């Protein structure tokens, strides 16, 4: 009963000064709203980072050739990476690592691509048909090349959406012949749009994917790889797979016997994700702190108003005390008003 009476008294006191009450509510609402908006921004940023990392592919490891050391007094010429990474290394990884589901060896380089009188510069990627599943690069029209076409060295190509727009516009690209350098390729598919890569260094839509053996023999004229894309069976086994791959490659390249350091680098998708999420977490802590400051400012506004209210109502407090109100009753009334 006393609590109900205090609530009624607090309601009358608040309605006696509607403008002051409204401003106090506005200050608190702004603080609460700021916290909610800031937290939502942080969660949205985290979700965006996770989605961007997943665009790289599911449970992905990337084995890259190490940068070739520069010898003192000699200018570097030719490739800037070592040439020990080979197609057989991808086969050995599949055979020796139980945690690995798929492996797609790859080599790439920028080339001038022509169709009729139109031309553009695009990244030409030579890889296997498993690349579609590993990197989750699907076609919106046409198809990927088959393992049989890769083994036969067929000159077929799957083009990115930007290449489609530049060379073909609204025309159908499937079945048309493009020239990569001077070599003709038949377009068999068009990739879905992916936009910029996660690090912003490349445009995933400005690329052309061709069979690996065709690329190595006819386009690049090399026998080594630049990278191997590896899909791990379970995301929890990324570290295990990384260790197994490192062991296999060190054995393949005879690094243990020659007592040499690794001539390859393994990029772990989970490590990239953790680093990105740590950045997002720092950002979230900052914005939540700013929201909390806004909330505290609103609370301080209410505190100042309640202190003013107590000062203005000394006569009322004295009268209630004289007729039997306890200190607890007075305190409860003002706490209810503040609430």
Short mmCIF file of C-alpha atoms in Angstrom, two decimals, residues 47-319:
data_model
loop_
_atom_site.label_atom_id
_atom_site.label_comp_id
_atom_site.label_asym_id
_atom_site.label_seq_id
_atom_site.Cartn_x
_atom_site.Cartn_y
_atom_site.Cartn_z
CA UNK A 47 28.76 -9.76 -39.32
CA UNK A 48 30.13 -8.00 -42.41
CA UNK A 49 33.69 -9.10 -41.60
CA UNK A 50 32.59 -12.72 -41.16
CA UNK A 51 30.68 -12.64 -44.47
CA UNK A 52 33.67 -11.15 -46.30
CA UNK A 53 36.03 -13.79 -44.92
CA UNK A 54 33.56 -16.51 -45.90
CA UNK A 55 33.60 -15.14 -49.47
CA UNK A 56 37.18 -16.38 -49.65
CA UNK A 57 35.83 -19.90 -49.34
CA UNK A 58 34.82 -22.28 -46.58
CA UNK A 59 37.55 -23.70 -44.33
CA UNK A 60 40.22 -22.26 -46.60
CA UNK A 61 44.00 -22.48 -46.46
CA UNK A 62 46.17 -20.84 -49.12
CA UNK A 63 49.65 -22.21 -49.71
CA UNK A 64 51.76 -19.58 -51.51
CA UNK A 65 55.26 -19.70 -52.91
CA UNK A 66 57.67 -17.78 -50.68
CA UNK A 67 59.28 -14.61 -51.95
CA UNK A 68 62.65 -15.36 -53.51
CA UNK A 69 65.59 -13.94 -51.53
CA UNK A 70 67.50 -11.10 -53.14
CA UNK A 71 71.22 -11.68 -53.45
CA UNK A 72 73.50 -8.77 -52.51
CA UNK A 73 75.01 -7.01 -55.50
CA UNK A 74 72.65 -8.67 -57.99
CA UNK A 75 69.54 -7.14 -59.49
CA UNK A 76 66.42 -9.27 -59.27
CA UNK A 77 65.12 -10.47 -62.61
CA UNK A 78 62.19 -12.67 -63.56
CA UNK A 79 59.78 -14.01 -60.99
CA UNK A 80 59.91 -12.63 -57.47
CA UNK A 81 58.79 -15.93 -55.91
CA UNK A 82 60.51 -19.28 -55.63
CA UNK A 83 59.66 -21.90 -58.27
CA UNK A 84 59.58 -25.02 -56.10
CA UNK A 85 55.79 -25.19 -55.72
CA UNK A 86 54.49 -27.71 -58.26
CA UNK A 87 51.29 -29.49 -59.25
CA UNK A 88 52.54 -32.71 -57.66
CA UNK A 89 52.65 -30.89 -54.31
CA UNK A 90 48.86 -30.47 -54.44
CA UNK A 91 48.48 -34.18 -55.19
CA UNK A 92 50.78 -35.05 -52.27
CA UNK A 93 48.77 -32.84 -49.91
CA UNK A 94 45.55 -34.62 -50.87
CA UNK A 95 47.11 -38.04 -50.39
CA UNK A 96 48.99 -37.41 -47.15
CA UNK A 97 46.67 -35.06 -45.22
CA UNK A 98 43.44 -36.68 -43.94
CA UNK A 99 42.10 -33.26 -42.89
CA UNK A 100 42.19 -31.92 -46.47
CA UNK A 101 39.10 -32.37 -48.67
CA UNK A 102 40.13 -30.54 -51.88
CA UNK A 103 43.22 -28.85 -53.27
CA UNK A 104 43.36 -26.59 -56.33
CA UNK A 105 46.84 -25.66 -57.64
CA UNK A 106 46.93 -22.26 -59.34
CA UNK A 107 49.06 -19.78 -61.24
CA UNK A 108 48.01 -16.28 -62.28
CA UNK A 109 49.18 -13.20 -64.12
CA UNK A 110 47.68 -10.09 -65.68
CA UNK A 111 47.14 -10.28 -69.46
CA UNK A 112 45.63 -8.20 -72.22
CA UNK A 113 42.38 -9.84 -73.30
CA UNK A 114 40.67 -9.08 -76.63
CA UNK A 115 37.31 -9.72 -78.21
CA UNK A 116 36.85 -8.25 -81.66
CA UNK A 117 37.95 -4.62 -81.45
CA UNK A 118 37.51 -4.42 -77.67
CA UNK A 119 40.22 -5.19 -75.13
CA UNK A 120 40.88 -5.02 -71.40
CA UNK A 121 43.51 -6.09 -68.89
CA UNK A 122 42.40 -8.90 -66.61
CA UNK A 123 43.85 -11.37 -64.16
CA UNK A 124 44.17 -14.76 -65.83
CA UNK A 125 44.01 -17.60 -63.32
CA UNK A 126 44.98 -21.12 -64.28
CA UNK A 127 43.56 -23.70 -61.89
CA UNK A 128 41.52 -26.90 -61.69
CA UNK A 129 37.77 -27.42 -61.61
CA UNK A 130 37.92 -27.86 -57.80
CA UNK A 131 38.50 -24.11 -57.53
CA UNK A 132 34.76 -23.57 -57.99
CA UNK A 133 33.95 -25.49 -54.81
CA UNK A 134 36.93 -24.33 -52.75
CA UNK A 135 36.47 -20.60 -53.40
CA UNK A 136 32.69 -20.81 -53.86
CA UNK A 137 32.92 -19.07 -57.24
CA UNK A 138 29.71 -20.09 -59.02
CA UNK A 139 28.67 -19.40 -62.58
CA UNK A 140 25.54 -17.40 -63.36
CA UNK A 141 25.58 -18.54 -66.98
CA UNK A 142 27.23 -21.46 -68.66
CA UNK A 143 29.47 -23.82 -66.70
CA UNK A 144 32.95 -24.47 -65.37
CA UNK A 145 35.47 -26.44 -67.39
CA UNK A 146 35.65 -30.14 -66.55
CA UNK A 147 38.60 -32.22 -65.25
CA UNK A 148 38.70 -33.89 -68.68
CA UNK A 149 39.12 -30.50 -70.38
CA UNK A 150 41.90 -29.67 -67.93
CA UNK A 151 43.75 -32.93 -68.60
CA UNK A 152 43.34 -32.47 -72.35
CA UNK A 153 44.64 -28.90 -72.21
CA UNK A 154 41.51 -27.48 -73.86
CA UNK A 155 41.39 -23.75 -74.46
CA UNK A 156 38.19 -22.91 -72.60
CA UNK A 157 37.60 -19.99 -70.21
CA UNK A 158 35.22 -18.84 -67.49
CA UNK A 159 35.11 -15.04 -67.33
CA UNK A 160 34.29 -12.65 -64.49
CA UNK A 161 31.28 -10.33 -64.58
CA UNK A 162 33.41 -7.23 -65.20
CA UNK A 163 35.13 -8.87 -68.18
CA UNK A 164 31.67 -9.80 -69.48
CA UNK A 165 30.49 -6.19 -69.17
CA UNK A 166 33.56 -4.68 -70.84
CA UNK A 167 33.96 -7.10 -73.73
CA UNK A 168 30.40 -8.21 -74.39
CA UNK A 169 28.04 -5.74 -72.71
CA UNK A 170 24.50 -7.09 -73.06
CA UNK A 171 25.53 -9.67 -75.66
CA UNK A 172 25.81 -13.37 -74.86
CA UNK A 173 29.41 -14.40 -74.16
CA UNK A 174 28.92 -18.19 -74.02
CA UNK A 175 30.50 -19.85 -77.04
CA UNK A 176 32.39 -16.72 -78.17
CA UNK A 177 36.15 -16.66 -78.75
CA UNK A 178 38.39 -14.31 -76.79
CA UNK A 179 42.15 -13.91 -77.07
CA UNK A 180 44.37 -14.01 -74.01
CA UNK A 181 47.51 -12.48 -75.39
CA UNK A 182 47.53 -14.11 -78.80
CA UNK A 183 45.93 -17.40 -77.76
CA UNK A 184 42.22 -18.00 -78.53
CA UNK A 185 39.92 -19.34 -75.83
CA UNK A 186 36.25 -20.31 -76.01
CA UNK A 187 34.05 -18.83 -73.26
CA UNK A 188 32.06 -21.56 -71.49
CA UNK A 189 30.83 -19.69 -68.40
CA UNK A 190 30.35 -16.34 -66.66
CA UNK A 191 31.05 -15.99 -62.92
CA UNK A 192 28.74 -14.39 -60.40
CA UNK A 193 29.82 -10.97 -59.15
CA UNK A 194 31.98 -10.96 -56.02
CA UNK A 195 33.25 -7.38 -55.93
CA UNK A 196 36.58 -6.42 -54.38
CA UNK A 197 38.66 -8.92 -52.47
CA UNK A 198 38.71 -8.79 -48.66
CA UNK A 199 41.94 -6.78 -48.53
CA UNK A 200 40.75 -4.49 -51.31
CA UNK A 201 43.86 -5.23 -53.38
CA UNK A 202 42.08 -6.86 -56.32
CA UNK A 203 38.76 -6.98 -58.12
CA UNK A 204 37.42 -10.52 -58.01
CA UNK A 205 35.19 -9.80 -61.03
CA UNK A 206 38.06 -8.80 -63.30
CA UNK A 207 39.46 -12.27 -63.84
CA UNK A 208 39.39 -15.13 -66.31
CA UNK A 209 39.71 -18.73 -65.12
CA UNK A 210 41.23 -21.29 -67.49
CA UNK A 211 42.37 -24.92 -67.05
CA UNK A 212 45.67 -25.16 -65.18
CA UNK A 213 47.60 -27.25 -67.71
CA UNK A 214 46.45 -25.04 -70.57
CA UNK A 215 47.58 -21.98 -68.63
CA UNK A 216 50.99 -23.39 -67.69
CA UNK A 217 51.83 -24.65 -71.19
CA UNK A 218 50.20 -22.13 -73.50
CA UNK A 219 49.73 -18.90 -71.52
CA UNK A 220 52.37 -18.61 -68.79
CA UNK A 221 54.99 -20.98 -70.24
CA UNK A 222 56.09 -22.12 -66.75
CA UNK A 223 55.91 -25.36 -64.81
CA UNK A 224 55.63 -24.00 -61.27
CA UNK A 225 52.71 -22.69 -59.22
CA UNK A 226 52.06 -19.46 -57.39
CA UNK A 227 49.60 -20.90 -54.87
CA UNK A 228 47.53 -23.92 -53.87
CA UNK A 229 43.99 -23.37 -52.55
CA UNK A 230 43.12 -25.98 -49.92
CA UNK A 231 39.71 -26.77 -48.46
CA UNK A 232 39.74 -28.45 -45.03
CA UNK A 233 36.99 -30.92 -44.17
CA UNK A 234 36.19 -29.31 -40.80
CA UNK A 235 36.78 -25.72 -39.74
CA UNK A 236 38.03 -26.95 -36.36
CA UNK A 237 40.89 -28.80 -38.11
CA UNK A 238 42.47 -25.78 -39.83
CA UNK A 239 45.52 -25.76 -37.53
CA UNK A 240 45.93 -29.54 -37.87
CA UNK A 241 45.68 -29.33 -41.66
CA UNK A 242 48.18 -26.46 -41.71
CA UNK A 243 50.71 -28.56 -39.77
CA UNK A 244 50.14 -31.58 -42.03
CA UNK A 245 50.55 -29.49 -45.20
CA UNK A 246 53.75 -27.93 -43.89
CA UNK A 247 55.14 -31.40 -43.11
CA UNK A 248 54.20 -32.72 -46.56
CA UNK A 249 55.75 -29.77 -48.41
CA UNK A 250 58.94 -29.84 -46.38
CA UNK A 251 59.29 -33.50 -47.29
CA UNK A 252 58.42 -32.87 -50.95
CA UNK A 253 60.96 -30.07 -51.24
CA UNK A 254 63.61 -31.92 -49.17
CA UNK A 255 63.94 -29.01 -46.82
CA UNK A 256 64.66 -31.16 -43.74
CA UNK A 257 67.56 -32.94 -45.43
CA UNK A 258 68.99 -29.70 -46.78
CA UNK A 259 68.39 -27.93 -43.43
CA UNK A 260 66.58 -25.03 -45.11
CA UNK A 261 63.73 -22.80 -44.07
CA UNK A 262 60.26 -23.11 -45.60
CA UNK A 263 60.03 -21.98 -49.24
CA UNK A 264 56.26 -21.58 -48.88
CA UNK A 265 53.76 -19.62 -46.78
CA UNK A 266 50.43 -20.96 -45.49
CA UNK A 267 47.66 -18.44 -44.93
CA UNK A 268 45.06 -19.61 -42.44
CA UNK A 269 41.53 -18.27 -42.95
CA UNK A 270 40.87 -18.56 -39.21
CA UNK A 271 43.91 -16.42 -38.37
CA UNK A 272 42.69 -13.73 -40.78
CA UNK A 273 39.19 -13.91 -39.31
CA UNK A 274 40.48 -13.68 -35.73
CA UNK A 275 42.61 -10.65 -36.60
CA UNK A 276 39.68 -8.91 -38.29
CA UNK A 277 37.33 -9.71 -35.41
CA UNK A 278 39.84 -8.37 -32.89
CA UNK A 279 39.87 -5.09 -34.80
CA UNK A 280 36.08 -5.05 -34.83
CA UNK A 281 36.00 -5.86 -31.10
CA UNK A 282 38.25 -2.87 -30.37
CA UNK A 283 35.98 -0.69 -32.47
CA UNK A 284 32.93 -2.04 -30.65
CA UNK A 285 34.45 -1.35 -27.23
CA UNK A 286 35.12 2.22 -28.29
CA UNK A 287 31.61 2.89 -29.59
CA UNK A 288 29.96 1.20 -26.60
CA UNK A 289 32.08 3.44 -24.38
CA UNK A 290 30.84 6.49 -26.26
CA UNK A 291 27.25 5.27 -25.91
CA UNK A 292 27.77 4.70 -22.20
CA UNK A 293 29.03 8.26 -21.83
CA UNK A 294 25.83 9.50 -23.50
CA UNK A 295 23.80 7.35 -21.08
CA UNK A 296 25.70 8.70 -18.07
CA UNK A 297 25.05 12.25 -19.26
CA UNK A 298 21.32 11.45 -19.32
CA UNK A 299 21.57 10.00 -15.81
CA UNK A 300 23.38 13.06 -14.53
CA UNK A 301 20.57 15.19 -15.96
CA UNK A 302 18.01 13.20 -13.99
CA UNK A 303 20.18 13.43 -10.85
CA UNK A 304 20.37 17.20 -11.10
CA UNK A 305 16.61 17.47 -11.60
CA UNK A 306 15.91 15.23 -8.61
CA UNK A 307 18.26 17.25 -6.39
CA UNK A 308 16.45 20.38 -7.49
CA UNK A 309 13.12 18.68 -6.75
CA UNK A 310 14.22 17.75 -3.23
CA UNK A 311 15.35 21.32 -2.58
CA UNK A 312 12.05 22.76 -3.82
CA UNK A 313 9.95 20.36 -1.74
CA UNK A 314 11.52 20.75 1.70
CA UNK A 315 8.22 21.93 3.17
CA UNK A 316 6.43 18.85 1.80
CA UNK A 317 9.13 16.55 3.22
CA UNK A 318 8.90 18.26 6.60
CA UNK A 319 5.11 18.01 6.65
#
